[in-house]
Amino acid sequence: MALPIEDYALIGDCETSALVGLNGSIDWLCLPRFDSEACFSALLGDDNNGRWQIAATDPKAKVTRCYRPDTLILETRFETETGAATLIDFMYPCEKHPNVIRLVVGEKGTVEFGIELIVRFGYGETVPWVTTMPDGRLRLIAGPSRIVLQSSVELRGENLKTKGAFTIKKGETESFALTYTESWIPEPVEFKPESLVAGTEKFWTDWTSKCTTVGPYADIVKRSLITLKAMTYEPTGGVVAATTTSLPEQFGGPRNWDYRFCWVRDATLTLLALMNTGYYDEARSWREWLLRAVAGSPKQMQIMYGIAGERRLYEVELPWLKGYEDSQPVRIGNAAHHQVQLDVYGELLDAIHQARKGGLAPLQSGWDLQLAIVEQLEEVWHQPDDGIWEVRSGPDQFVYSKVMAWVAFDRTIRSAERFKLKGPLERWRKTRQVIHDQVCEEGYNEELKSFVRSYGATEVDASLLLIPAMGFLPATDPRVEGTVAQIEKTLMKDGLVQRYDTAKADDGLPPGEGMFLACSFWLVDAYLMMGRENDAVTLFERLLGLCNDVGLLSEEYDTGAQRLSGNFPQAFSHLALVNSACNLGRDGRPVEQRCDTEDPTASKKTAAKAEATQ
């Protein structure tokens, strides 16, 4: 049975990742990429759907864990009445073949350990053929997939599982390595797993040392940045929204989606989070991924793409998996890639604008594509869409979508004015004003003194918190203050913010979900812009308290069950955390950068830093 979501930790190699439970079991692993089929799927089924556990056999063992400082090397310590030992888990970054390395190091006395390896390719469905190689390693093959396992302890086959037991003493180390390759190429050579520890630690500490974050939140920001780096597909620069699929937004319900793809919506938050913390190379790679992914006809622009820019992300259900805590269906692929969501135009063009300000590329770079996208948006901005929350109830005139259409024209105009780029400025200015007037007239409810979810609606949604951050209206505007008050009144529960009231707003699914964590970080930012700094700090520190013991956040938080829910770890949550921390700090405030209210010298300093890294 899968553990609570918060009992998992992430290891990865910047091409794929695994979730390791507090019980020493790897319950989720996709090979060789984030979006590949899983060979360990116990997270979404049961042990027979694949897992790899190494743990003390004493059920009373005290278990604690942490990451090595500034790394993604996980250390899980088992202490029993007879001794103590530490399980060290990591993946060697950017290697030709993915390797999962597991070391057990004796610290004191003796500890008995057990091993159980259950490989099930094809998301927990396919049993491999297992043979022993001449050098003693195990070879597990099914179709195109092959795993080679080397172990310093003797293993045995039992009921289509691989098992073993050993006793570790102080000063001893037992090693295990799982290597994936395609089944038709030569087997990988044998190696010493212990030899990869130092290189992995150096990779992460060197990377983390570039972080410019200081102050009281520096440690948790670094942990979020390490997590985001681990969720970046190094060959392309694409950042996955999460490393998992189908972890439920509502336990036992159908709100289960595949997030192992890259959303255009994350574009600007990702750029600012990286640039403001000193990671210009990663920001540049993300920008280039964006431009490659959306290249082509603007009429065919999607809201999300695969990690290499793939466009066909067909949604399929896997009936043989019972789902996390019986939350069905389990889905791979995401049908939302077909949806029309107008806000992504604003996100993309804002990201391109911020990249210009930050000096990530020549000023003219991407301008022709931007012109084509704006021309397309001129034709479609007034149409209904499926909105930021990707509802499956049909299109509507969502207010946030219109605000982001305004952002698309606004940032294009600002780029043209600031960087002397050519375009039909007067026409764009007129369209920008038309959108602004329409939103203020049709998207605002005089009786509620608040903007609303969609034209003519009487409910709000949390995306409206972003109106001042986008520069659409100042945070001190009474309409913005009224909107924040209405969200506090109707969408806050136990001090956190839900996306919208699923009991009142039809989204095509049964009502009920957790608190969407990014929304609460948006409220932190809104408070800051309104001058409510004490409220901002209080809420921010409440949110930090929801991180699990190793600093990870999922998509949502279930206030009733007091548990993390949704896909895990969630990039949107960690991006929001980093940006809110920057807003609370002194060096680089994303809310000021986005709406161009920052010190005019700040962007010049940012551009100079970016140029220095080239």
mmCIF file with all atom_site columns, C-alpha atoms in Angstrom, residues 100-184:
data_model
loop_
_atom_site.group_PDB
_atom_site.id
_atom_site.type_symbol
_atom_site.label_atom_id
_atom_site.label_alt_id
_atom_site.label_comp_id
_atom_site.label_asym_id
_atom_site.label_entity_id
_atom_site.label_seq_id
_atom_site.pdbx_PDB_ins_code
_atom_site.Cartn_x
_atom_site.Cartn_y
_atom_site.Cartn_z
_atom_site.occupancy
_atom_site.B_iso_or_equiv
_atom_site.pdbx_formal_charge
_atom_site.auth_seq_id
_atom_site.auth_comp_id
_atom_site.auth_asym_id
_atom_site.auth_atom_id
_atom_site.pdbx_PDB_model_num
ATOM 1  C CA . VAL A 1 100 ? 19.542 4.315   -9.384  1.00 0.00 ? 100 VAL A CA 1
ATOM 2  C CA . ILE A 1 101 ? 22.191 3.852   -6.698  1.00 0.00 ? 101 ILE A CA 1
ATOM 3  C CA . ARG A 1 102 ? 21.405 2.531   -3.217  1.00 0.00 ? 102 ARG A CA 1
ATOM 4  C CA . LEU A 1 103 ? 24.047 2.124   -0.509  1.00 0.00 ? 103 LEU A CA 1
ATOM 5  C CA . VAL A 1 104 ? 23.563 0.815   3.008   1.00 0.00 ? 104 VAL A CA 1
ATOM 6  C CA . VAL A 1 105 ? 26.217 2.054   5.441   1.00 0.00 ? 105 VAL A CA 1
ATOM 7  C CA . GLY A 1 106 ? 26.576 0.596   8.927   1.00 0.00 ? 106 GLY A CA 1
ATOM 8  C CA . GLU A 1 107 ? 26.958 3.185   11.675  1.00 0.00 ? 107 GLU A CA 1
ATOM 9  C CA . LYS A 1 108 ? 26.891 1.255   14.925  1.00 0.00 ? 108 LYS A CA 1
ATOM 10 C CA . GLY A 1 109 ? 26.189 -2.280  16.105  1.00 0.00 ? 109 GLY A CA 1
ATOM 11 C CA . THR A 1 110 ? 24.392 -4.488  13.624  1.00 0.00 ? 110 THR A CA 1
ATOM 12 C CA . VAL A 1 111 ? 21.113 -4.060  11.726  1.00 0.00 ? 111 VAL A CA 1
ATOM 13 C CA . GLU A 1 112 ? 19.238 -6.694  9.725   1.00 0.00 ? 112 GLU A CA 1
ATOM 14 C CA . PHE A 1 113 ? 17.935 -5.537  6.348   1.00 0.00 ? 113 PHE A CA 1
ATOM 15 C CA . GLY A 1 114 ? 15.608 -7.047  3.794   1.00 0.00 ? 114 GLY A CA 1
ATOM 16 C CA . ILE A 1 115 ? 15.408 -6.433  0.039   1.00 0.00 ? 115 ILE A CA 1
ATOM 17 C CA . GLU A 1 116 ? 12.442 -6.874  -2.264  1.00 0.00 ? 116 GLU A CA 1
ATOM 18 C CA . LEU A 1 117 ? 12.642 -5.955  -5.931  1.00 0.00 ? 117 LEU A CA 1
ATOM 19 C CA . ILE A 1 118 ? 9.526  -6.185  -8.088  1.00 0.00 ? 118 ILE A CA 1
ATOM 20 C CA . VAL A 1 119 ? 10.030 -4.846  -11.611 1.00 0.00 ? 119 VAL A CA 1
ATOM 21 C CA . ARG A 1 120 ? 6.845  -4.416  -13.659 1.00 0.00 ? 120 ARG A CA 1
ATOM 22 C CA . PHE A 1 121 ? 7.310  -2.605  -16.941 1.00 0.00 ? 121 PHE A CA 1
ATOM 23 C CA . GLY A 1 122 ? 4.429  -0.846  -18.697 1.00 0.00 ? 122 GLY A CA 1
ATOM 24 C CA . TYR A 1 123 ? 3.039  0.951   -15.637 1.00 0.00 ? 123 TYR A CA 1
ATOM 25 C CA . GLY A 1 124 ? 2.945  -2.117  -13.428 1.00 0.00 ? 124 GLY A CA 1
ATOM 26 C CA . GLU A 1 125 ? 1.492  -4.566  -15.941 1.00 0.00 ? 125 GLU A CA 1
ATOM 27 C CA . THR A 1 126 ? 4.356  -6.433  -17.628 1.00 0.00 ? 126 THR A CA 1
ATOM 28 C CA . VAL A 1 127 ? 6.420  -9.076  -15.826 1.00 0.00 ? 127 VAL A CA 1
ATOM 29 C CA . PRO A 1 128 ? 10.001 -9.200  -17.185 1.00 0.00 ? 128 PRO A CA 1
ATOM 30 C CA . TRP A 1 129 ? 12.090 -12.271 -17.976 1.00 0.00 ? 129 TRP A CA 1
ATOM 31 C CA . VAL A 1 130 ? 14.858 -12.480 -15.368 1.00 0.00 ? 130 VAL A CA 1
ATOM 32 C CA . THR A 1 131 ? 18.223 -14.159 -15.957 1.00 0.00 ? 131 THR A CA 1
ATOM 33 C CA . THR A 1 132 ? 21.568 -14.159 -14.195 1.00 0.00 ? 132 THR A CA 1
ATOM 34 C CA . MET A 1 133 ? 24.478 -12.847 -16.250 1.00 0.00 ? 133 MET A CA 1
ATOM 35 C CA . PRO A 1 134 ? 27.904 -14.587 -16.186 1.00 0.00 ? 134 PRO A CA 1
ATOM 36 C CA . ASP A 1 135 ? 29.261 -11.880 -13.854 1.00 0.00 ? 135 ASP A CA 1
ATOM 37 C CA . GLY A 1 136 ? 26.429 -12.455 -11.373 1.00 0.00 ? 136 GLY A CA 1
ATOM 38 C CA . ARG A 1 137 ? 24.335 -9.410  -12.250 1.00 0.00 ? 137 ARG A CA 1
ATOM 39 C CA . LEU A 1 138 ? 20.596 -9.797  -12.869 1.00 0.00 ? 138 LEU A CA 1
ATOM 40 C CA . ARG A 1 139 ? 19.118 -8.955  -16.271 1.00 0.00 ? 139 ARG A CA 1
ATOM 41 C CA . LEU A 1 140 ? 15.400 -8.142  -16.481 1.00 0.00 ? 140 LEU A CA 1
ATOM 42 C CA . ILE A 1 141 ? 13.937 -7.764  -19.991 1.00 0.00 ? 141 ILE A CA 1
ATOM 43 C CA . ALA A 1 142 ? 10.512 -7.157  -21.486 1.00 0.00 ? 142 ALA A CA 1
ATOM 44 C CA . GLY A 1 143 ? 10.216 -5.896  -25.060 1.00 0.00 ? 143 GLY A CA 1
ATOM 45 C CA . PRO A 1 144 ? 12.274 -2.728  -25.540 1.00 0.00 ? 144 PRO A CA 1
ATOM 46 C CA . SER A 1 145 ? 13.157 -2.331  -21.873 1.00 0.00 ? 145 SER A CA 1
ATOM 47 C CA . ARG A 1 146 ? 16.043 -3.811  -19.943 1.00 0.00 ? 146 ARG A CA 1
ATOM 48 C CA . ILE A 1 147 ? 17.194 -3.358  -16.370 1.00 0.00 ? 147 ILE A CA 1
ATOM 49 C CA . VAL A 1 148 ? 20.515 -4.637  -15.101 1.00 0.00 ? 148 VAL A CA 1
ATOM 50 C CA . LEU A 1 149 ? 20.824 -4.985  -11.334 1.00 0.00 ? 149 LEU A CA 1
ATOM 51 C CA . GLN A 1 150 ? 24.091 -5.421  -9.537  1.00 0.00 ? 150 GLN A CA 1
ATOM 52 C CA . SER A 1 151 ? 24.124 -6.233  -5.829  1.00 0.00 ? 151 SER A CA 1
ATOM 53 C CA . SER A 1 152 ? 26.856 -6.832  -3.296  1.00 0.00 ? 152 SER A CA 1
ATOM 54 C CA . VAL A 1 153 ? 24.596 -9.267  -1.437  1.00 0.00 ? 153 VAL A CA 1
ATOM 55 C CA . GLU A 1 154 ? 23.121 -12.532 -2.642  1.00 0.00 ? 154 GLU A CA 1
ATOM 56 C CA . LEU A 1 155 ? 19.625 -12.376 -4.075  1.00 0.00 ? 155 LEU A CA 1
ATOM 57 C CA . ARG A 1 156 ? 17.067 -15.052 -4.902  1.00 0.00 ? 156 ARG A CA 1
ATOM 58 C CA . GLY A 1 157 ? 13.957 -15.362 -7.051  1.00 0.00 ? 157 GLY A CA 1
ATOM 59 C CA . GLU A 1 158 ? 10.654 -16.047 -5.315  1.00 0.00 ? 158 GLU A CA 1
ATOM 60 C CA . ASN A 1 159 ? 7.126  -15.829 -6.809  1.00 0.00 ? 159 ASN A CA 1
ATOM 61 C CA . LEU A 1 160 ? 8.196  -13.494 -9.638  1.00 0.00 ? 160 LEU A CA 1
ATOM 62 C CA . LYS A 1 161 ? 10.016 -11.257 -7.165  1.00 0.00 ? 161 LYS A CA 1
ATOM 63 C CA . THR A 1 162 ? 13.672 -10.793 -6.284  1.00 0.00 ? 162 THR A CA 1
ATOM 64 C CA . LYS A 1 163 ? 14.463 -10.967 -2.576  1.00 0.00 ? 163 LYS A CA 1
ATOM 65 C CA . GLY A 1 164 ? 17.421 -10.933 -0.231  1.00 0.00 ? 164 GLY A CA 1
ATOM 66 C CA . ALA A 1 165 ? 18.525 -10.330 3.357   1.00 0.00 ? 165 ALA A CA 1
ATOM 67 C CA . PHE A 1 166 ? 21.732 -9.193  4.987   1.00 0.00 ? 166 PHE A CA 1
ATOM 68 C CA . THR A 1 167 ? 23.162 -7.915  8.247   1.00 0.00 ? 167 THR A CA 1
ATOM 69 C CA . ILE A 1 168 ? 25.150 -4.690  8.160   1.00 0.00 ? 168 ILE A CA 1
ATOM 70 C CA . LYS A 1 169 ? 27.831 -3.927  10.732  1.00 0.00 ? 169 LYS A CA 1
ATOM 71 C CA . LYS A 1 170 ? 29.483 -0.669  11.721  1.00 0.00 ? 170 LYS A CA 1
ATOM 72 C CA . GLY A 1 171 ? 31.939 0.411   9.036   1.00 0.00 ? 171 GLY A CA 1
ATOM 73 C CA . GLU A 1 172 ? 30.505 -1.869  6.335   1.00 0.00 ? 172 GLU A CA 1
ATOM 74 C CA . THR A 1 173 ? 28.817 -0.807  3.095   1.00 0.00 ? 173 THR A CA 1
ATOM 75 C CA . GLU A 1 174 ? 26.534 -2.860  0.874   1.00 0.00 ? 174 GLU A CA 1
ATOM 76 C CA . SER A 1 175 ? 25.845 -1.492  -2.600  1.00 0.00 ? 175 SER A CA 1
ATOM 77 C CA . PHE A 1 176 ? 23.093 -1.849  -5.203  1.00 0.00 ? 176 PHE A CA 1
ATOM 78 C CA . ALA A 1 177 ? 22.747 -0.310  -8.659  1.00 0.00 ? 177 ALA A CA 1
ATOM 79 C CA . LEU A 1 178 ? 19.848 -0.469  -11.098 1.00 0.00 ? 178 LEU A CA 1
ATOM 80 C CA . THR A 1 179 ? 20.742 0.545   -14.651 1.00 0.00 ? 179 THR A CA 1
ATOM 81 C CA . TYR A 1 180 ? 18.290 0.969   -17.534 1.00 0.00 ? 180 TYR A CA 1
ATOM 82 C CA . THR A 1 181 ? 19.080 0.520   -21.227 1.00 0.00 ? 181 THR A CA 1
ATOM 83 C CA . GLU A 1 182 ? 17.209 -0.434  -24.366 1.00 0.00 ? 182 GLU A CA 1
ATOM 84 C CA . SER A 1 183 ? 17.104 -4.195  -24.642 1.00 0.00 ? 183 SER A CA 1
ATOM 85 C CA . TRP A 1 184 ? 18.837 -4.438  -28.047 1.00 0.00 ? 184 TRP A CA 1
#
